[in-house]
């Protein structure tokens, strides 16, 4: 399977379950690995692959319409957007909160959805 990736995509979001997290945006980092449809690299045509610029735009647009308490729900939302809107066969998403806890540099999770060939 061919995979495109977008790593260290940083967003400032109000996300979290604790009251103190709901007042100030936190920097969240996304690392996306997206499986490409079979044959995507054979035609040299953008419409036969996944346009990563459109992926970024779609993620940013969807975040203007939703609020998330949990990183898990946020990651699932992004995964389903990529699988359904871009017809990716597989996606791996890592979501990281940067500098959230004083003695931990990063906290987050990774999910995989779809079928990896």
Short mmCIF file of N, CA and C in Angstrom, two decimals:
data_model
loop_
_atom_site.label_atom_id
_atom_site.label_comp_id
_atom_site.label_asym_id
_atom_site.label_seq_id
_atom_site.Cartn_x
_atom_site.Cartn_y
_atom_site.Cartn_z
N UNK A 1 0.84 -1.18 0.00
CA UNK A 1 0.00 0.00 0.00
C UNK A 1 0.88 1.24 0.00
N UNK A 2 0.54 2.17 -0.86
CA UNK A 2 1.21 3.47 -0.87
C UNK A 2 0.53 4.36 0.16
N UNK A 3 1.33 5.17 0.84
CA UNK A 3 0.83 6.00 1.92
C UNK A 3 1.36 7.42 1.75
N UNK A 4 0.47 8.38 1.84
CA UNK A 4 0.92 9.77 1.95
C UNK A 4 0.86 10.13 3.43
N UNK A 5 1.69 11.07 3.83
CA UNK A 5 1.66 11.46 5.23
C UNK A 5 1.70 12.96 5.37
N UNK A 6 1.05 13.41 6.43
CA UNK A 6 1.09 14.81 6.86
C UNK A 6 1.47 14.75 8.33
N UNK A 7 2.67 15.14 8.65
CA UNK A 7 3.16 15.06 10.02
C UNK A 7 3.38 16.46 10.59
N UNK A 8 3.18 16.54 11.88
CA UNK A 8 3.36 17.78 12.64
C UNK A 8 2.42 18.90 12.16
N UNK A 9 1.19 18.51 11.86
CA UNK A 9 0.12 19.45 11.51
C UNK A 9 -0.40 19.99 12.83
N UNK A 10 -0.14 21.25 13.11
CA UNK A 10 -0.48 21.84 14.41
C UNK A 10 -1.73 22.70 14.31
N UNK A 11 -2.59 22.51 15.31
CA UNK A 11 -3.84 23.25 15.40
C UNK A 11 -4.01 23.75 16.83
N UNK A 12 -4.60 24.90 16.98
CA UNK A 12 -4.95 25.40 18.31
C UNK A 12 -6.44 25.17 18.51
N UNK A 13 -6.78 24.33 19.50
CA UNK A 13 -8.16 23.94 19.75
C UNK A 13 -8.52 24.08 21.21
N UNK A 14 -9.79 24.34 21.45
CA UNK A 14 -10.32 24.19 22.80
C UNK A 14 -10.81 22.75 22.85
N UNK A 15 -10.10 21.92 23.61
CA UNK A 15 -10.41 20.50 23.69
C UNK A 15 -10.08 20.00 25.09
N UNK A 16 -10.96 19.20 25.64
CA UNK A 16 -10.68 18.64 26.95
C UNK A 16 -11.93 18.52 27.79
N UNK A 17 -11.85 17.70 28.81
CA UNK A 17 -12.99 17.46 29.69
C UNK A 17 -12.93 18.30 30.96
N UNK A 18 -11.75 18.77 31.31
CA UNK A 18 -11.61 19.56 32.54
C UNK A 18 -11.98 21.01 32.28
N UNK A 19 -12.55 21.65 33.29
CA UNK A 19 -13.01 23.03 33.16
C UNK A 19 -11.89 23.96 32.70
N UNK A 20 -10.68 23.77 33.26
CA UNK A 20 -9.57 24.65 32.90
C UNK A 20 -9.15 24.49 31.44
N UNK A 21 -9.47 23.33 30.81
CA UNK A 21 -9.11 23.11 29.41
C UNK A 21 -10.07 23.82 28.45
N UNK A 22 -11.21 24.23 28.94
CA UNK A 22 -12.23 24.82 28.07
C UNK A 22 -12.14 26.33 27.94
N UNK A 23 -11.12 26.91 28.54
CA UNK A 23 -10.99 28.37 28.51
C UNK A 23 -9.90 28.87 27.56
N UNK A 24 -8.91 28.04 27.33
CA UNK A 24 -7.77 28.48 26.53
C UNK A 24 -7.47 27.41 25.48
N UNK A 25 -7.30 27.81 24.23
CA UNK A 25 -6.93 26.83 23.21
C UNK A 25 -5.60 26.15 23.55
N UNK A 26 -5.51 24.87 23.21
CA UNK A 26 -4.29 24.09 23.39
C UNK A 26 -3.75 23.73 22.01
N UNK A 27 -2.45 23.62 21.91
CA UNK A 27 -1.85 23.17 20.65
C UNK A 27 -1.95 21.66 20.58
N UNK A 28 -2.57 21.21 19.50
CA UNK A 28 -2.72 19.78 19.22
C UNK A 28 -1.97 19.50 17.94
N UNK A 29 -1.21 18.42 17.95
CA UNK A 29 -0.46 18.03 16.75
C UNK A 29 -1.08 16.77 16.17
N UNK A 30 -1.31 16.79 14.86
CA UNK A 30 -1.80 15.62 14.13
C UNK A 30 -0.67 15.06 13.27
N UNK A 31 -0.55 13.75 13.30
CA UNK A 31 0.31 13.03 12.37
C UNK A 31 -0.60 12.07 11.63
N UNK A 32 -0.73 12.26 10.33
CA UNK A 32 -1.65 11.47 9.51
C UNK A 32 -0.87 10.62 8.53
N UNK A 33 -1.20 9.35 8.46
CA UNK A 33 -0.73 8.44 7.43
C UNK A 33 -1.97 7.95 6.71
N UNK A 34 -2.04 8.19 5.41
CA UNK A 34 -3.26 7.93 4.64
C UNK A 34 -2.94 6.96 3.51
N UNK A 35 -3.62 5.82 3.52
CA UNK A 35 -3.46 4.86 2.43
C UNK A 35 -4.07 5.40 1.15
N UNK A 36 -3.37 5.21 0.06
CA UNK A 36 -3.85 5.69 -1.23
C UNK A 36 -4.63 4.61 -1.96
N UNK A 37 -5.59 5.02 -2.77
CA UNK A 37 -6.30 4.05 -3.61
C UNK A 37 -5.31 3.33 -4.52
N UNK A 38 -5.58 2.09 -4.84
CA UNK A 38 -4.65 1.34 -5.69
C UNK A 38 -4.51 2.03 -7.04
N UNK A 39 -3.29 2.07 -7.53
CA UNK A 39 -2.99 2.68 -8.82
C UNK A 39 -2.89 4.19 -8.78
N UNK A 40 -2.89 4.79 -7.60
CA UNK A 40 -2.89 6.25 -7.50
C UNK A 40 -1.67 6.89 -8.15
N UNK A 41 -0.53 6.22 -8.13
CA UNK A 41 0.69 6.83 -8.67
C UNK A 41 0.96 6.51 -10.12
N UNK A 42 0.05 5.85 -10.78
CA UNK A 42 0.32 5.42 -12.15
C UNK A 42 -0.12 6.41 -13.21
N UNK A 43 -1.10 7.26 -12.91
CA UNK A 43 -1.64 8.13 -13.95
C UNK A 43 -1.01 9.52 -13.97
N UNK A 44 -0.37 9.94 -12.86
CA UNK A 44 0.19 11.28 -12.72
C UNK A 44 -0.90 12.35 -12.76
N UNK A 45 -2.12 11.96 -12.33
CA UNK A 45 -3.25 12.89 -12.29
C UNK A 45 -3.70 13.05 -10.84
N UNK A 46 -3.85 14.28 -10.40
CA UNK A 46 -4.23 14.58 -9.03
C UNK A 46 -5.56 13.92 -8.66
N UNK A 47 -6.50 13.89 -9.59
CA UNK A 47 -7.81 13.31 -9.29
C UNK A 47 -7.78 11.80 -9.05
N UNK A 48 -6.66 11.15 -9.34
CA UNK A 48 -6.53 9.71 -9.11
C UNK A 48 -5.86 9.38 -7.77
N UNK A 49 -5.53 10.40 -7.02
CA UNK A 49 -4.89 10.20 -5.72
C UNK A 49 -5.66 11.01 -4.68
N UNK A 50 -5.06 11.22 -3.54
CA UNK A 50 -5.67 12.04 -2.49
C UNK A 50 -4.90 13.35 -2.40
N UNK A 51 -5.60 14.43 -2.57
CA UNK A 51 -5.02 15.77 -2.55
C UNK A 51 -4.83 16.19 -1.09
N UNK A 52 -3.60 16.18 -0.61
CA UNK A 52 -3.36 16.47 0.80
C UNK A 52 -3.71 17.91 1.16
N UNK A 53 -3.67 18.82 0.21
CA UNK A 53 -4.11 20.19 0.46
C UNK A 53 -5.60 20.23 0.79
N UNK A 54 -6.38 19.44 0.06
CA UNK A 54 -7.81 19.36 0.34
C UNK A 54 -8.08 18.66 1.67
N UNK A 55 -7.25 17.70 2.05
CA UNK A 55 -7.39 17.04 3.35
C UNK A 55 -7.24 18.08 4.46
N UNK A 56 -6.20 18.89 4.37
CA UNK A 56 -5.96 19.93 5.38
C UNK A 56 -7.15 20.89 5.44
N UNK A 57 -7.63 21.34 4.29
CA UNK A 57 -8.77 22.26 4.25
C UNK A 57 -10.01 21.62 4.87
N UNK A 58 -10.26 20.36 4.57
CA UNK A 58 -11.45 19.68 5.10
C UNK A 58 -11.37 19.53 6.61
N UNK A 59 -10.19 19.20 7.12
CA UNK A 59 -10.02 19.08 8.57
C UNK A 59 -10.26 20.42 9.24
N UNK A 60 -9.63 21.46 8.72
CA UNK A 60 -9.79 22.79 9.32
C UNK A 60 -11.25 23.25 9.27
N UNK A 61 -11.94 23.01 8.17
CA UNK A 61 -13.35 23.40 8.05
C UNK A 61 -14.21 22.63 9.03
N UNK A 62 -13.95 21.35 9.19
CA UNK A 62 -14.77 20.54 10.09
C UNK A 62 -14.59 20.95 11.55
N UNK A 63 -13.41 21.47 11.88
CA UNK A 63 -13.15 21.87 13.26
C UNK A 63 -13.82 23.18 13.62
N UNK A 64 -14.19 23.97 12.62
CA UNK A 64 -14.93 25.21 12.89
C UNK A 64 -16.38 24.90 13.29
N UNK A 65 -16.83 23.69 13.01
CA UNK A 65 -18.22 23.32 13.26
C UNK A 65 -18.41 22.42 14.47
N UNK A 66 -17.34 21.93 15.09
CA UNK A 66 -17.46 20.95 16.17
C UNK A 66 -16.52 21.27 17.32
N UNK A 67 -16.93 20.80 18.51
CA UNK A 67 -16.09 20.84 19.70
C UNK A 67 -15.95 19.42 20.21
N UNK A 68 -14.78 19.09 20.70
CA UNK A 68 -14.52 17.75 21.21
C UNK A 68 -14.02 17.84 22.64
N UNK A 69 -14.49 16.92 23.47
CA UNK A 69 -13.98 16.80 24.82
C UNK A 69 -12.78 15.85 24.84
N UNK A 70 -12.86 14.75 24.10
CA UNK A 70 -11.84 13.71 24.15
C UNK A 70 -11.00 13.66 22.89
N UNK A 71 -9.71 13.40 23.06
CA UNK A 71 -8.84 13.18 21.90
C UNK A 71 -9.33 11.99 21.08
N UNK A 72 -9.87 10.98 21.75
CA UNK A 72 -10.35 9.78 21.06
C UNK A 72 -11.47 10.13 20.07
N UNK A 73 -12.40 10.97 20.51
CA UNK A 73 -13.51 11.37 19.64
C UNK A 73 -13.00 12.26 18.50
N UNK A 74 -12.07 13.13 18.81
CA UNK A 74 -11.47 13.99 17.80
C UNK A 74 -10.77 13.15 16.73
N UNK A 75 -9.96 12.18 17.14
CA UNK A 75 -9.24 11.32 16.20
C UNK A 75 -10.22 10.51 15.34
N UNK A 76 -11.26 9.99 15.96
CA UNK A 76 -12.27 9.22 15.21
C UNK A 76 -12.96 10.09 14.17
N UNK A 77 -13.27 11.32 14.52
CA UNK A 77 -13.89 12.26 13.58
C UNK A 77 -12.99 12.47 12.36
N UNK A 78 -11.72 12.70 12.60
CA UNK A 78 -10.77 12.93 11.49
C UNK A 78 -10.64 11.67 10.64
N UNK A 79 -10.57 10.51 11.29
CA UNK A 79 -10.46 9.24 10.54
C UNK A 79 -11.66 9.04 9.62
N UNK A 80 -12.85 9.24 10.16
CA UNK A 80 -14.05 9.03 9.35
C UNK A 80 -14.15 10.04 8.21
N UNK A 81 -13.72 11.26 8.44
CA UNK A 81 -13.71 12.28 7.40
C UNK A 81 -12.81 11.82 6.25
N UNK A 82 -11.63 11.35 6.56
CA UNK A 82 -10.68 10.94 5.52
C UNK A 82 -11.16 9.69 4.78
N UNK A 83 -11.68 8.73 5.53
CA UNK A 83 -12.17 7.50 4.89
C UNK A 83 -13.37 7.77 4.00
N UNK A 84 -14.31 8.58 4.46
CA UNK A 84 -15.54 8.78 3.69
C UNK A 84 -15.38 9.85 2.60
N UNK A 85 -14.83 11.00 2.94
CA UNK A 85 -14.76 12.09 1.97
C UNK A 85 -13.67 11.90 0.91
N UNK A 86 -12.62 11.19 1.27
CA UNK A 86 -11.49 11.04 0.35
C UNK A 86 -11.31 9.61 -0.14
N UNK A 87 -12.19 8.72 0.29
CA UNK A 87 -12.18 7.31 -0.16
C UNK A 87 -10.84 6.62 0.09
N UNK A 88 -10.18 7.01 1.17
CA UNK A 88 -8.93 6.34 1.54
C UNK A 88 -9.28 4.95 2.06
N UNK A 89 -8.50 3.93 1.70
CA UNK A 89 -8.78 2.58 2.20
C UNK A 89 -8.33 2.38 3.65
N UNK A 90 -7.42 3.22 4.12
CA UNK A 90 -6.83 3.04 5.45
C UNK A 90 -6.26 4.37 5.94
N UNK A 91 -6.31 4.58 7.24
CA UNK A 91 -5.73 5.79 7.81
C UNK A 91 -5.20 5.48 9.22
N UNK A 92 -4.08 6.08 9.54
CA UNK A 92 -3.54 6.07 10.91
C UNK A 92 -3.42 7.52 11.35
N UNK A 93 -3.96 7.81 12.52
CA UNK A 93 -3.96 9.17 13.04
C UNK A 93 -3.38 9.17 14.43
N UNK A 94 -2.38 9.99 14.64
CA UNK A 94 -1.85 10.23 15.99
C UNK A 94 -2.21 11.66 16.35
N UNK A 95 -2.80 11.81 17.53
CA UNK A 95 -3.16 13.13 18.05
C UNK A 95 -2.37 13.34 19.33
N UNK A 96 -1.71 14.47 19.42
CA UNK A 96 -0.85 14.75 20.56
C UNK A 96 -1.18 16.13 21.12
N UNK A 97 -1.37 16.19 22.44
CA UNK A 97 -1.43 17.48 23.12
C UNK A 97 -0.01 17.79 23.56
N UNK A 98 0.45 18.97 23.20
CA UNK A 98 1.82 19.37 23.50
C UNK A 98 1.86 20.19 24.78
N UNK A 99 2.73 19.81 25.69
CA UNK A 99 2.95 20.59 26.90
C UNK A 99 1.76 20.68 27.82
N UNK A 100 0.90 19.67 27.81
CA UNK A 100 -0.29 19.72 28.64
C UNK A 100 0.01 19.53 30.13
N UNK A 101 0.92 18.64 30.44
CA UNK A 101 1.28 18.37 31.82
C UNK A 101 2.72 18.82 32.05
N UNK A 102 2.98 19.36 33.22
CA UNK A 102 4.27 19.99 33.47
C UNK A 102 5.45 19.02 33.35
N UNK A 103 5.28 17.77 33.66
CA UNK A 103 6.40 16.84 33.62
C UNK A 103 6.32 15.87 32.44
N UNK A 104 5.42 16.12 31.49
CA UNK A 104 5.27 15.27 30.31
C UNK A 104 5.26 16.16 29.07
N UNK A 105 6.15 15.87 28.14
CA UNK A 105 6.27 16.70 26.94
C UNK A 105 5.06 16.55 26.02
N UNK A 106 4.60 15.29 25.83
CA UNK A 106 3.50 15.04 24.92
C UNK A 106 2.60 13.96 25.50
N UNK A 107 1.31 14.08 25.26
CA UNK A 107 0.34 13.05 25.62
C UNK A 107 -0.62 12.91 24.44
N UNK A 108 -1.01 11.69 24.12
CA UNK A 108 -1.89 11.53 22.97
C UNK A 108 -2.26 10.10 22.73
N UNK A 109 -2.74 9.84 21.51
CA UNK A 109 -3.13 8.49 21.12
C UNK A 109 -2.99 8.32 19.62
N UNK A 110 -2.99 7.06 19.21
CA UNK A 110 -2.94 6.71 17.78
C UNK A 110 -4.08 5.73 17.51
N UNK A 111 -4.80 5.96 16.41
CA UNK A 111 -5.82 5.02 15.97
C UNK A 111 -5.56 4.66 14.52
N UNK A 112 -6.02 3.48 14.13
CA UNK A 112 -6.00 3.05 12.73
C UNK A 112 -7.40 2.60 12.36
N UNK A 113 -7.83 2.98 11.17
CA UNK A 113 -9.13 2.59 10.67
C UNK A 113 -9.00 2.16 9.22
N UNK A 114 -9.90 1.30 8.78
CA UNK A 114 -9.89 0.83 7.40
C UNK A 114 -9.07 -0.43 7.26
N UNK A 115 -8.83 -0.81 6.02
CA UNK A 115 -8.10 -2.03 5.70
C UNK A 115 -6.77 -1.69 5.03
N UNK A 116 -5.71 -2.13 5.66
CA UNK A 116 -4.38 -1.92 5.07
C UNK A 116 -4.04 -3.12 4.20
N UNK A 117 -3.74 -2.85 2.96
CA UNK A 117 -3.44 -3.95 2.01
C UNK A 117 -2.05 -4.48 2.21
#
